[in-house]
PDB file of C-alpha atoms and ligand atoms in Angstrom:
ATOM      1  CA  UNK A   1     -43.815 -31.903  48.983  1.00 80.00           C
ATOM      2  CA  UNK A   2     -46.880 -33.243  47.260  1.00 90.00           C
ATOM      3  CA  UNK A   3     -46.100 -36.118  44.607  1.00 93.00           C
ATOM      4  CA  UNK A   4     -46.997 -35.129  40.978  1.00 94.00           C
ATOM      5  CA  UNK A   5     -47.740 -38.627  39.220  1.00 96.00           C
ATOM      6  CA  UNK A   6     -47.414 -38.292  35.050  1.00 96.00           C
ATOM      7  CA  UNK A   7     -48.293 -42.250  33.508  1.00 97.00           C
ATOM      8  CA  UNK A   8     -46.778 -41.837  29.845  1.00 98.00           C
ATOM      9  CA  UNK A   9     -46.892 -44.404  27.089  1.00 98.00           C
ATOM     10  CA  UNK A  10     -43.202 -44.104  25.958  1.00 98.00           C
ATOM     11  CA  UNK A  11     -40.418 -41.962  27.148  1.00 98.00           C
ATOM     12  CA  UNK A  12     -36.746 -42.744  26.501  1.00 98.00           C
ATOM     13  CA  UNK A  13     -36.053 -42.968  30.305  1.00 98.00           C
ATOM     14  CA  UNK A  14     -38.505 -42.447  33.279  1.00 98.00           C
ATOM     15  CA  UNK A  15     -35.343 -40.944  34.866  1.00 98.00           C
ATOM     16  CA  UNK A  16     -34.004 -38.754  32.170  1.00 97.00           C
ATOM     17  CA  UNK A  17     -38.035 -37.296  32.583  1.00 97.00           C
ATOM     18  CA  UNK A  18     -37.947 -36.647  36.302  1.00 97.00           C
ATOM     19  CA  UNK A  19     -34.454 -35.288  35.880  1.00 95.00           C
ATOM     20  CA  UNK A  20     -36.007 -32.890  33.006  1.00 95.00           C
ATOM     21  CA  UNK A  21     -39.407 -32.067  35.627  1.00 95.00           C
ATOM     22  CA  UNK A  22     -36.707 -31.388  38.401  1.00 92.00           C
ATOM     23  CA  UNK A  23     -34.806 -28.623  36.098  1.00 89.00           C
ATOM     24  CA  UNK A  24     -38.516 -26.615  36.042  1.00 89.00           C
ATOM     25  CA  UNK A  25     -37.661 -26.495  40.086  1.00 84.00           C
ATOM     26  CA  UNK A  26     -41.227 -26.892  40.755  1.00 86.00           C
ATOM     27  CA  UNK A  27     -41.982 -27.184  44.229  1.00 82.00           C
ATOM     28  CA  UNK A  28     -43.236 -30.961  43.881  1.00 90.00           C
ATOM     29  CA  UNK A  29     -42.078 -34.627  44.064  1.00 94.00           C
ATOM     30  CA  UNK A  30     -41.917 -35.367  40.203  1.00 97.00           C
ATOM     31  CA  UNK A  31     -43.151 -38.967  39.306  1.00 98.00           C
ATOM     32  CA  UNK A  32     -43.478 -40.817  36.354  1.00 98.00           C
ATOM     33  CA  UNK A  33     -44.087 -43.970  35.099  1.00 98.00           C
ATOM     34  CA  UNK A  34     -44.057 -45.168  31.334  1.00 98.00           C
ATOM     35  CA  UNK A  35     -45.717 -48.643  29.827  1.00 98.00           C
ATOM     36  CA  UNK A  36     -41.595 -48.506  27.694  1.00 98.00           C
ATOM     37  CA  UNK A  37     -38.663 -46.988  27.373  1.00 98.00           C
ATOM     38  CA  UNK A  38     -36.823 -46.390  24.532  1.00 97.00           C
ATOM     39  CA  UNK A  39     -33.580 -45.963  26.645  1.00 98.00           C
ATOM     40  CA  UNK A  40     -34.409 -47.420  29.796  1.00 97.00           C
ATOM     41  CA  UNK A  41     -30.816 -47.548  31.562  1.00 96.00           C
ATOM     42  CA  UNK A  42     -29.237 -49.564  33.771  1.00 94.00           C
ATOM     43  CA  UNK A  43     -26.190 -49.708  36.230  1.00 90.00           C
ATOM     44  CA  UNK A  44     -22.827 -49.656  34.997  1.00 85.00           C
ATOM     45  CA  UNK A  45     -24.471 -47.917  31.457  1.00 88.00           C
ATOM     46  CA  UNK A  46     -26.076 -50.843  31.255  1.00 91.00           C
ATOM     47  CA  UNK A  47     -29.730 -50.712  29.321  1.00 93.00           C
ATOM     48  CA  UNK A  48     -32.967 -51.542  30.333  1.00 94.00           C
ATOM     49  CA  UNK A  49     -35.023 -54.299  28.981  1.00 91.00           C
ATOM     50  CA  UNK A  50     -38.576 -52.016  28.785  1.00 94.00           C
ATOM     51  CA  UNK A  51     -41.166 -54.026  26.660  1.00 94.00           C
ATOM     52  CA  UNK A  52     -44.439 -52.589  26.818  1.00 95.00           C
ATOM     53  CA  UNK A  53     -47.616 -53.139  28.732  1.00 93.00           C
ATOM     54  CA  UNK A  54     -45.561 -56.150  30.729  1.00 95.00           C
ATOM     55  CA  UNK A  55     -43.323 -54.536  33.587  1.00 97.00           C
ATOM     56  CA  UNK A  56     -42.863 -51.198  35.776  1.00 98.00           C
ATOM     57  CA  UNK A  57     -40.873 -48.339  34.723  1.00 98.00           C
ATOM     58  CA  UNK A  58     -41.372 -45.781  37.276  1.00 98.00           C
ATOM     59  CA  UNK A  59     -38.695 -43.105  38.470  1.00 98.00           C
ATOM     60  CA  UNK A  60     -39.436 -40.205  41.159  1.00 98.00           C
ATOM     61  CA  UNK A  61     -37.097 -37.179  41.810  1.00 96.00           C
ATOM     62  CA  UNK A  62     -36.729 -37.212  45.710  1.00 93.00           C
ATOM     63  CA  UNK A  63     -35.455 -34.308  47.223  1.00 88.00           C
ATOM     64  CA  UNK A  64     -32.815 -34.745  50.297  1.00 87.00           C
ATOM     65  CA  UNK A  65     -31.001 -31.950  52.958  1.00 84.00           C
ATOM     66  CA  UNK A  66     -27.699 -32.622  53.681  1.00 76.00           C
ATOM     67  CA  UNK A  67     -25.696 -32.591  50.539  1.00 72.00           C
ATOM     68  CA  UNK A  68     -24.424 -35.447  48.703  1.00 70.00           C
ATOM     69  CA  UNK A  69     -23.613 -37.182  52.476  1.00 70.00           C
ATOM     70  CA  UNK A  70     -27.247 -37.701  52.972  1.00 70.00           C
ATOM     71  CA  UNK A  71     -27.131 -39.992  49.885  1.00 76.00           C
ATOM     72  CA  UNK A  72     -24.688 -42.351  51.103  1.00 70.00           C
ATOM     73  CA  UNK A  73     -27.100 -45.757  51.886  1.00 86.00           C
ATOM     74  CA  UNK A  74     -30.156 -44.317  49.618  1.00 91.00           C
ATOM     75  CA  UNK A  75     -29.575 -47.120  47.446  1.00 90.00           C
ATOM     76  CA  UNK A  76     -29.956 -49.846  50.447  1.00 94.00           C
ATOM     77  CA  UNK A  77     -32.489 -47.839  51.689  1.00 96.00           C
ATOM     78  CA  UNK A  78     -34.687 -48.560  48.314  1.00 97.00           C
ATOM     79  CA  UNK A  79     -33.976 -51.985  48.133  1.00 97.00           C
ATOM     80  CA  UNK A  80     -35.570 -52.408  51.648  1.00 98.00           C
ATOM     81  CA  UNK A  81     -38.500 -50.001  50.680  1.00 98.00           C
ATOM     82  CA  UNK A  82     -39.360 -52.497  47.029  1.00 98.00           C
ATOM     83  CA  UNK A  83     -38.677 -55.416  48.958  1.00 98.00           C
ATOM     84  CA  UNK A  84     -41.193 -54.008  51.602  1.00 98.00           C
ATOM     85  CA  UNK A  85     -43.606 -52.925  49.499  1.00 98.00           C
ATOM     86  CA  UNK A  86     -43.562 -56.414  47.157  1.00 98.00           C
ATOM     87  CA  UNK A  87     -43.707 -58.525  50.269  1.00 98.00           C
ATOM     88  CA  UNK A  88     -46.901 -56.170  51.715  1.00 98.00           C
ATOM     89  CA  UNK A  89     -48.102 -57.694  48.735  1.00 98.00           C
ATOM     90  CA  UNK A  90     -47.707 -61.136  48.967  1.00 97.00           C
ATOM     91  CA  UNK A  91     -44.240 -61.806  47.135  1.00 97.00           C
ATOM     92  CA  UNK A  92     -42.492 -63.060  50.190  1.00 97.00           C
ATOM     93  CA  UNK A  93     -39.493 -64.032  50.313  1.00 98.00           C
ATOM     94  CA  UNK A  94     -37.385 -60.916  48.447  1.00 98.00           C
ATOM     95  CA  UNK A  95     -34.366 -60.922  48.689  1.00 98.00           C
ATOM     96  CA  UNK A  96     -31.205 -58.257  47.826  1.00 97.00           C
ATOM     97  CA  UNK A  97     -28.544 -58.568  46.305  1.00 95.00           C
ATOM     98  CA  UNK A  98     -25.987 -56.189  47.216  1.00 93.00           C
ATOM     99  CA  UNK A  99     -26.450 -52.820  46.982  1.00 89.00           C
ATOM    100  CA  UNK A 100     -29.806 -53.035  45.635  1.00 89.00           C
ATOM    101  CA  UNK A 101     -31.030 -55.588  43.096  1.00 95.00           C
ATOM    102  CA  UNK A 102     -34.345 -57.282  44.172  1.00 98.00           C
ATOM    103  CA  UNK A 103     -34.248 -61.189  43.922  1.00 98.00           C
ATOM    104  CA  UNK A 104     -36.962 -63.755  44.050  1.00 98.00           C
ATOM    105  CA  UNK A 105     -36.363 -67.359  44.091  1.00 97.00           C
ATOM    106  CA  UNK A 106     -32.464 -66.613  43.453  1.00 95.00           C
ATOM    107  CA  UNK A 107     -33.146 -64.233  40.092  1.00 96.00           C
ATOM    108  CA  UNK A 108     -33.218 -61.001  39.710  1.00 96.00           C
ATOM    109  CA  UNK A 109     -36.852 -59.375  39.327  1.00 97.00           C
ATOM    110  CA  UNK A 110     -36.065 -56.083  39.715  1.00 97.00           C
ATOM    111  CA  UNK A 111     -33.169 -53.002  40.110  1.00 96.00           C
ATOM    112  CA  UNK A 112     -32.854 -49.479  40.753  1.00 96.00           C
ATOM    113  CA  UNK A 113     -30.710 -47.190  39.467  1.00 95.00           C
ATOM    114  CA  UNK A 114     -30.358 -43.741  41.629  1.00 93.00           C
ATOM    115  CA  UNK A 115     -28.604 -40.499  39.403  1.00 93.00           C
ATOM    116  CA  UNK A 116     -28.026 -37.323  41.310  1.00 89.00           C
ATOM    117  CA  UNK A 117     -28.810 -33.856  40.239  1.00 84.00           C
ATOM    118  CA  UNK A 118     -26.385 -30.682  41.159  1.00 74.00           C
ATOM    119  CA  UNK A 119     -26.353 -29.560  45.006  1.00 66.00           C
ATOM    120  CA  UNK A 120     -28.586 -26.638  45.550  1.00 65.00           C
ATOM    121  CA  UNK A 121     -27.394 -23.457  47.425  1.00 62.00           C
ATOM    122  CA  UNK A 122     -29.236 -24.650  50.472  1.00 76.00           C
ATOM    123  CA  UNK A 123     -27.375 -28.002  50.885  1.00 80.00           C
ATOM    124  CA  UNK A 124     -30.823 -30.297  49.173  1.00 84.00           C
ATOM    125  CA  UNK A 125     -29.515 -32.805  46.359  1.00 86.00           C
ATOM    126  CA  UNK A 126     -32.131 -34.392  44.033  1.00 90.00           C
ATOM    127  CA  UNK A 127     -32.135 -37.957  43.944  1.00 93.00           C
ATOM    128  CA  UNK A 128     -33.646 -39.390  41.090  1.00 96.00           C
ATOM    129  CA  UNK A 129     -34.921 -42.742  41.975  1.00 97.00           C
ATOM    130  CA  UNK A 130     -35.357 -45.287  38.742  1.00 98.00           C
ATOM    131  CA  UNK A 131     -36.919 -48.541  39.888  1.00 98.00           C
ATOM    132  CA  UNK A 132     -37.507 -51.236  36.717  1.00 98.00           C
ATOM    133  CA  UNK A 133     -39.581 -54.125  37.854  1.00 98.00           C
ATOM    134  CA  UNK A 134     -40.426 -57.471  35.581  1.00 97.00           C
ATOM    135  CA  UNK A 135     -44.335 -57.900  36.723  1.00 98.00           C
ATOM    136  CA  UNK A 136     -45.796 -60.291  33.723  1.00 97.00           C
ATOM    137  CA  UNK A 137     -42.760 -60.411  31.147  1.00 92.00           C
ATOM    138  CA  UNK A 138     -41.985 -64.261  30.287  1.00 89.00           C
ATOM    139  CA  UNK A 139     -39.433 -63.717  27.615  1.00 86.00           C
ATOM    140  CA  UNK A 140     -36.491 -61.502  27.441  1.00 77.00           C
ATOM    141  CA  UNK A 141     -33.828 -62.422  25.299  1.00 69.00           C
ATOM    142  CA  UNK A 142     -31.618 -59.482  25.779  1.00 76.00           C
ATOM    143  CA  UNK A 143     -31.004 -60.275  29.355  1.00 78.00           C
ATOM    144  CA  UNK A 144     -27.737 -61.910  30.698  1.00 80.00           C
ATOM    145  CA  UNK A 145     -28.599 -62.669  33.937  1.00 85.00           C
ATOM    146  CA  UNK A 146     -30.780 -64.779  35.836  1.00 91.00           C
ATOM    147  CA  UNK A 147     -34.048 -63.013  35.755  1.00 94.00           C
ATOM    148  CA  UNK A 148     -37.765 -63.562  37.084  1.00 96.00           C
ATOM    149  CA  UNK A 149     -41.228 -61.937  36.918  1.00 97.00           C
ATOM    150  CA  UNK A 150     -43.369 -61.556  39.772  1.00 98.00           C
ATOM    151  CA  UNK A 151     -45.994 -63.486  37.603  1.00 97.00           C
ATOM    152  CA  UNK A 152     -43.482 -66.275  36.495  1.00 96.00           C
ATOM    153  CA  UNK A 153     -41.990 -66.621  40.340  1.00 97.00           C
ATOM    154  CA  UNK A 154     -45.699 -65.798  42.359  1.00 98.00           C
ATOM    155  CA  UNK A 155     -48.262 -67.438  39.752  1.00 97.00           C
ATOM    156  CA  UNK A 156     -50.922 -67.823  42.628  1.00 97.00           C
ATOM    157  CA  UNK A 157     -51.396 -64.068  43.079  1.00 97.00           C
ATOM    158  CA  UNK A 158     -52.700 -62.132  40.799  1.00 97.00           C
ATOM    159  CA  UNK A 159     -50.087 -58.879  39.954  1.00 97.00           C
ATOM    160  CA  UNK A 160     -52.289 -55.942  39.299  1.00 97.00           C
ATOM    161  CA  UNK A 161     -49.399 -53.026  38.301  1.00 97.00           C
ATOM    162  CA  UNK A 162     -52.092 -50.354  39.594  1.00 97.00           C
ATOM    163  CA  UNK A 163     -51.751 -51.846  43.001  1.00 97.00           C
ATOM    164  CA  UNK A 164     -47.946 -52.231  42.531  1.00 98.00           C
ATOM    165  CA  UNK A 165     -47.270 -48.597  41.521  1.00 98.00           C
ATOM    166  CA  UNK A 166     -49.238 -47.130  44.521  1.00 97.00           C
ATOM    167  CA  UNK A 167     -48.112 -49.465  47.135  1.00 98.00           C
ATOM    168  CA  UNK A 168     -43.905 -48.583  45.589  1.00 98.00           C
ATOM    169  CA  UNK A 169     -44.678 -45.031  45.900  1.00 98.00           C
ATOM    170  CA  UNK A 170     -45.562 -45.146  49.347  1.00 97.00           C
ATOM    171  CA  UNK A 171     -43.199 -46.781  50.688  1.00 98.00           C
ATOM    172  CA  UNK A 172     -40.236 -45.643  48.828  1.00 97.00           C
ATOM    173  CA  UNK A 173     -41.902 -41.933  50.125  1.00 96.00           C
ATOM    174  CA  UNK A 174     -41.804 -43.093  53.749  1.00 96.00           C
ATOM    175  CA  UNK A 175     -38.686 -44.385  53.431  1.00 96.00           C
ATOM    176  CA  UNK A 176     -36.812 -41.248  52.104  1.00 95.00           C
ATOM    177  CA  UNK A 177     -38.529 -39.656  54.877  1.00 93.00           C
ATOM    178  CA  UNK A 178     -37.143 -41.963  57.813  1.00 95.00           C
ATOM    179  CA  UNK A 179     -34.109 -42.043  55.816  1.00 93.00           C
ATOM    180  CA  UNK A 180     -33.950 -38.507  56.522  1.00 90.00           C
ATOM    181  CA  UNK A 181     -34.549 -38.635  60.179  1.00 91.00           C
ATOM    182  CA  UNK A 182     -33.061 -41.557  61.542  1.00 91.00           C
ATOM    183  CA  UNK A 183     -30.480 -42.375  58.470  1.00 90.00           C
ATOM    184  CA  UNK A 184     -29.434 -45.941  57.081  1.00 90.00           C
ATOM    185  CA  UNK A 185     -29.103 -46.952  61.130  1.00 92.00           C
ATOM    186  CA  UNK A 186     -33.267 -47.948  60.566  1.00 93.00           C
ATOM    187  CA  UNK A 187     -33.159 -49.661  57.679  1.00 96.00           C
ATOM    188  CA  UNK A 188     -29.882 -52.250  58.336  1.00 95.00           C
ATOM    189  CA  UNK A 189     -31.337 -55.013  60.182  1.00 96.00           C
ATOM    190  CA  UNK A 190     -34.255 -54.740  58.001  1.00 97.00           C
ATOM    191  CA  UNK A 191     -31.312 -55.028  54.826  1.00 97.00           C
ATOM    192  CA  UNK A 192     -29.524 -57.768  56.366  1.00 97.00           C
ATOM    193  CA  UNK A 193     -32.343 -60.607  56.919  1.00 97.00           C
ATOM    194  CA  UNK A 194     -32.851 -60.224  52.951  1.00 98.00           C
ATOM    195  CA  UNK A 195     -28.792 -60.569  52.290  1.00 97.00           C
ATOM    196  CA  UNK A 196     -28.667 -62.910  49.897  1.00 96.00           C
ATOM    197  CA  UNK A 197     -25.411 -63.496  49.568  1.00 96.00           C
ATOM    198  CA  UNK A 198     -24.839 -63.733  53.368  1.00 96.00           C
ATOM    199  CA  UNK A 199     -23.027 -67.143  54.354  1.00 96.00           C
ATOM    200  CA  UNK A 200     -22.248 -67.328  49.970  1.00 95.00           C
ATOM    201  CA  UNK A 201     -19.332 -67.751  48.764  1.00 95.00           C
ATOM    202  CA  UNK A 202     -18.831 -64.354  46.197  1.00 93.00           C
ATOM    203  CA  UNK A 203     -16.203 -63.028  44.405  1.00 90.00           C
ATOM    204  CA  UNK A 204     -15.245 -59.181  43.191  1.00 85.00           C
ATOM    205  CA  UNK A 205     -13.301 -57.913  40.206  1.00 78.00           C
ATOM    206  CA  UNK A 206     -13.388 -61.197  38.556  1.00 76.00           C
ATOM    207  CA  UNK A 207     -12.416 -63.359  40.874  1.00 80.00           C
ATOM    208  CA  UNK A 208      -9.437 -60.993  42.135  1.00 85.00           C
ATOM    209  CA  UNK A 209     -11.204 -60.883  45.402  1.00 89.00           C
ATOM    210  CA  UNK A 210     -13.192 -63.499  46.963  1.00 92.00           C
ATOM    211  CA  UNK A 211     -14.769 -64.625  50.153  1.00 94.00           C
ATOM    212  CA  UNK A 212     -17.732 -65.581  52.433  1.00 96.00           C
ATOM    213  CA  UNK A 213     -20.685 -62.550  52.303  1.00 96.00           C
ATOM    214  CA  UNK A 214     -20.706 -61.283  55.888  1.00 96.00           C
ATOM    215  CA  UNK A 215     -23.402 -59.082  55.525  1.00 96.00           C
ATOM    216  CA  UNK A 216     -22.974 -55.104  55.393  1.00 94.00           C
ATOM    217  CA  UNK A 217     -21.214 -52.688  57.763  1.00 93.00           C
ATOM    218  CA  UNK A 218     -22.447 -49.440  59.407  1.00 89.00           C
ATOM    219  CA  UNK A 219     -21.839 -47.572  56.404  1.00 87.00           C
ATOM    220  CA  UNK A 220     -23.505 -49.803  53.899  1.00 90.00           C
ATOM    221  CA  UNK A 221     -20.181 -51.324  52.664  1.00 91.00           C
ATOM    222  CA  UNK A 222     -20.042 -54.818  51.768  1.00 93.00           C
ATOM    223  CA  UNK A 223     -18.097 -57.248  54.148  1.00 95.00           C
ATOM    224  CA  UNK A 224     -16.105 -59.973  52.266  1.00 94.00           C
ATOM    225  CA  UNK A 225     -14.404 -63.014  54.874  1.00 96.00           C
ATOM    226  CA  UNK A 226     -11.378 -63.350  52.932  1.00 94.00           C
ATOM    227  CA  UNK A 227      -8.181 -65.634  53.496  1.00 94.00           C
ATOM    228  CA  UNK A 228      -6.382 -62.464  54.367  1.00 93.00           C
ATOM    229  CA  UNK A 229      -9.394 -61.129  56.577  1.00 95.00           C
ATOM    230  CA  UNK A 230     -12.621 -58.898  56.344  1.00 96.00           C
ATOM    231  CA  UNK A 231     -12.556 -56.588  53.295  1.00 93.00           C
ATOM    232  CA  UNK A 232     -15.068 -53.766  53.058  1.00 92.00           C
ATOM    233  CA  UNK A 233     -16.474 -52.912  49.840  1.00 89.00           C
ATOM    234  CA  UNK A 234     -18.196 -49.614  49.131  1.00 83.00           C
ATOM    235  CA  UNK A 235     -21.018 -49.003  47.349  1.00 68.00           C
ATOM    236  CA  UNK A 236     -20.620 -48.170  43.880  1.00 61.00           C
ATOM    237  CA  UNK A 237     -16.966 -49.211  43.383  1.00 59.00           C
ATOM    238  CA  UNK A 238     -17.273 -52.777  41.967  1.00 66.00           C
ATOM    239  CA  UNK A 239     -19.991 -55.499  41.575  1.00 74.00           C
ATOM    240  CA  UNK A 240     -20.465 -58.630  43.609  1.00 81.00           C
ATOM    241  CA  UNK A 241     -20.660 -62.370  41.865  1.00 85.00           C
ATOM    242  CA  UNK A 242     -21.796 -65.930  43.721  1.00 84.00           C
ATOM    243  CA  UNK A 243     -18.492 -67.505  43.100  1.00 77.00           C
TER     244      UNK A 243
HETATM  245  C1  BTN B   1     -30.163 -52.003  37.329  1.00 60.74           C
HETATM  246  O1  BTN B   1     -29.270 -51.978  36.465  1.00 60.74           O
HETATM  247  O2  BTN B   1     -30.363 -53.010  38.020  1.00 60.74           O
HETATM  248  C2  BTN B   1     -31.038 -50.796  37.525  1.00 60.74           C
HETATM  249  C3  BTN B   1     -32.155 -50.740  36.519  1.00 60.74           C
HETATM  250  C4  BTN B   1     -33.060 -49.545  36.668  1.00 60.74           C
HETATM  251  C5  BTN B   1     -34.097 -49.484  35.575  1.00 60.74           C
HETATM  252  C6  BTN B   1     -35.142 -48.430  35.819  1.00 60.74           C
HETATM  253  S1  BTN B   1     -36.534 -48.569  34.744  1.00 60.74           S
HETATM  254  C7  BTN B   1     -37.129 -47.037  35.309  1.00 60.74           C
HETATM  255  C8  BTN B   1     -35.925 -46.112  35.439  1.00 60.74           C
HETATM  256  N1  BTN B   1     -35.635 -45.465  34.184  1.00 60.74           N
HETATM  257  C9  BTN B   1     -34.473 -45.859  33.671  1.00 60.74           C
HETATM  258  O3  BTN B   1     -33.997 -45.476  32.582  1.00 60.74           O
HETATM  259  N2  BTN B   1     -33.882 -46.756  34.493  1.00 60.74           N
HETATM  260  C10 BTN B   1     -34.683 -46.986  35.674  1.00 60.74           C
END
């Protein structure tokens, strides 16, 4: 499918657009980036810090075969495909946190938030990608978290979002594609090195449930060393903490 790139000043959500482009069923990869969102959304209904001219807000509506199955490990997948893609460009070391924040220097610099759109009668699901990445922001006071900027973390390098934007698309397009063909077995090793909670002490559900990060299993589930032995977590049911 060819990619159909829209760059937009301001848009509530670079997703909500793609998922509006998708509903057209036009035979072509929707993408679109804004300079802000009015609504940018998080995980968890979270929003998303957009200020404008500063960061990337850039969404694209992938299309996969195989039913909602094939989306199980999309959301590693991604994370491998930014931290690819940022490292290709100098930004080394990234780091993930699990499923698929991207971490520099132990704060987060970017996240990606994947919605699905309705199964089609011939078994393809939309994905709708959503990748916001903090390029030159330097203040944010709405954020919680430990947070970074590829210009505050990498001030040697010069961030150029042009070359960011084209260098994300391409990768996060080859990865769907491999995705597709050889599934999240390709990407895991590639996911594991960038662990960074591997070897950390974490905890889940508030402290409820803690252990040592053991990295993830074949599935994409995290793997928690406990005192009462390995616990899986899956994707999408609860959030992991450094303890
Ligand atoms: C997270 O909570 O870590 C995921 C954040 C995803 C934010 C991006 S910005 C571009 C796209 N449009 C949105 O509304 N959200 C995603």
């Amino acid at each position: 499918r060819p990619l159909a790139l829209s760059v937009v000043d301001e848009i509530d959500s670079t997703n909500a657009e793609v998922m509006r482009l998708l509903a057209r069923g036009e035979c072509v990869t929707p993408v679109v980036t804004a300079e802000t969102q009015t609504a940018g959304r998080g995980r968890r209904g979270q929003p998303w810090c957009s200020p404008a001219g500063e960061n990337i807000y850039l969404s694209m509506g992938l299309s996969l075969s195989g039913g909602f199955s094939a989306v199980d490990g999309l959301s590693l997948v991604l994370g491998v495909a930014v931290a690819d893609a940022l490292e290709y460009l100098g930004a080394a070391p990234v780091g993930l946190k699990w499923p698929n924040d991207i971490f520099i220097d132990g704060a987060k610099v970017g996240g990606i938030l994947v919605e699905l759109q309705g199964e089609l009668q011939d078994g393809v699901v939309h994905a709708i990608v959503g990748l916001g990445l903090n390029v030159h922001m330097t203040a944010a006071p709405a954020i919680e978290q430990a947070w970074t900027s590829l210009a505050l973390a990498r001030p040697q390098l010069t961030w150029s979002r042009n070359a960011l934007v084209s260098t994300l698309i391409t990768s996060i397009a080859d990865a769907s594609d491999k995705f597709q063909s050889v599934g999240f077995a390709g990407f895991r090793s590639s996911w594991q090195s960038r662990d960074v909670f591997f070897s950390r002490h974490i905890m889940a559900r508030d402290g409820e449930l803690q252990g040592v990060g053991q990295g993830i299993d074949h599935s994409g589930n995290y793997v928690l060393r406990t005192i009462e032995g390995d616990v899986a977590v899956r994707s999408g049911e609860i959030s992991l903490r450094f303890a």
